């Protein structure tokens, strides 16, 4: 876990979720060479943020532009499950594209990291990374 994403970044994601326990918090995981260097919070623009998440499209566009200009790449996303577990939901699987993005999911005081892949063992879409 330490090689891909630091315990400090994971702790920041957990703390962010604890501040807003009634909604799914979300954000982008940015980095280089497969190592997450930053967890950038985003506004959740989902119709019902208490049970789903949608990263603000403006944040996605800004991150893609920054990456093209030499900044860190988008390696994945994170979000919380306020009343669930740190495992991907069926909705997460339906929304995930099998392109290798990391999905960090927070529930309670724990966080688990998954990779979106074709034919993964969880919902046919995810494999656990750490």
XYZ file of C-alpha atoms in Angstrom:
130
model
C 0.000 0.000 0.000
C 2.795 2.421 0.841
C 4.272 2.194 -2.646
C 1.046 3.097 -4.442
C -0.686 5.437 -1.995
C 0.638 6.644 1.318
C -1.075 6.010 4.619
C -1.094 9.805 5.099
C -3.188 10.308 1.934
C -5.533 7.510 2.937
C -5.937 9.102 6.375
C -6.801 12.452 4.737
C -9.497 10.776 2.637
C -10.957 9.092 5.740
C -10.909 12.441 7.605
C -12.665 14.179 4.702
C -15.413 11.549 4.751
C -15.799 11.890 8.543
C -16.524 15.627 8.200
C -19.477 14.934 5.864
C -20.997 11.661 7.114
C -24.368 12.161 5.406
C -23.065 12.369 1.847
C -20.624 10.567 -0.383
C -17.494 12.672 -0.560
C -15.414 12.231 -3.692
C -12.283 13.323 -5.456
C -9.474 12.441 -7.801
C -6.319 10.447 -7.194
C -3.426 12.104 -9.027
C 0.138 10.964 -9.490
C 2.934 9.664 -11.668
C 4.326 6.237 -12.422
C 1.463 4.466 -10.699
C 2.127 6.249 -7.387
C -0.646 8.456 -6.004
C 0.809 11.808 -4.956
C -2.395 13.735 -4.289
C -5.993 13.113 -3.295
C -7.818 16.158 -4.685
C -11.325 16.688 -3.244
C -14.123 17.445 -5.683
C -17.681 18.631 -5.345
C -20.163 15.750 -5.554
C -22.645 16.822 -8.240
C -24.777 13.651 -8.123
C -28.557 14.045 -8.042
C -28.612 12.314 -4.635
C -25.180 12.672 -2.976
C -26.367 10.700 0.072
C -26.155 7.453 -1.912
C -24.146 8.147 -5.071
C -21.279 10.249 -6.326
C -20.400 12.135 -9.460
C -17.171 14.100 -9.611
C -17.685 17.677 -10.748
C -16.952 17.663 -14.514
C -15.076 20.962 -14.141
C -12.632 19.251 -11.743
C -12.100 16.408 -14.228
C -11.474 18.804 -17.107
C -9.059 20.874 -15.027
C -7.118 17.755 -13.973
C -6.896 16.492 -17.574
C -5.651 19.911 -18.757
C -3.069 20.060 -15.982
C -1.850 16.544 -16.848
C -1.454 17.498 -20.522
C 0.610 20.493 -19.391
C 3.005 18.220 -17.472
C 1.170 17.872 -14.167
C 0.279 14.602 -12.468
C -2.013 12.174 -14.281
C -5.420 11.072 -13.083
C -4.819 7.594 -11.642
C -8.295 7.126 -10.238
C -10.909 8.443 -7.876
C -12.105 8.070 -4.327
C -15.479 8.254 -2.651
C -17.178 7.290 0.578
C -19.985 4.905 1.397
C -21.569 6.652 4.413
C -23.818 3.733 5.321
C -22.104 0.879 3.511
C -18.836 -1.003 3.346
C -15.516 -0.122 1.736
C -16.326 -2.490 -1.123
C -17.537 -1.455 -4.575
C -21.294 -1.381 -4.983
C -23.263 -2.588 -7.997
C -23.679 1.101 -8.922
C -19.895 1.592 -8.731
C -19.429 -1.372 -11.070
C -21.979 0.008 -13.517
C -20.214 3.387 -13.523
C -16.623 2.107 -13.704
C -14.823 1.763 -17.004
C -12.360 -1.142 -17.145
C -9.374 1.088 -17.814
C -7.306 0.363 -14.733
C -8.347 3.375 -12.642
C -7.879 3.061 -8.907
C -11.015 3.388 -6.788
C -10.407 4.164 -3.109
C -13.586 3.569 -1.127
C -14.055 4.834 2.431
C -16.532 3.425 4.947
C -16.369 4.250 8.625
C -12.716 4.689 9.521
C -11.435 2.275 6.884
C -10.467 2.612 3.258
C -9.788 -0.041 0.637
C -8.317 0.450 -2.821
C -9.630 -1.327 -5.909
C -8.700 -1.352 -9.599
C -11.362 -1.226 -12.326
C -10.616 -4.070 -14.746
C -12.529 -6.225 -17.199
C -13.701 -9.452 -15.586
C -12.657 -8.497 -12.054
C -13.758 -10.828 -9.232
C -16.030 -8.188 -7.641
C -19.085 -7.375 -9.781
C -17.079 -8.411 -12.844
C -15.321 -5.039 -12.669
C -13.024 -4.682 -9.628
C -9.979 -6.365 -8.128
C -8.694 -5.371 -4.713
C -5.304 -3.674 -4.704
C -4.939 -2.970 -0.974
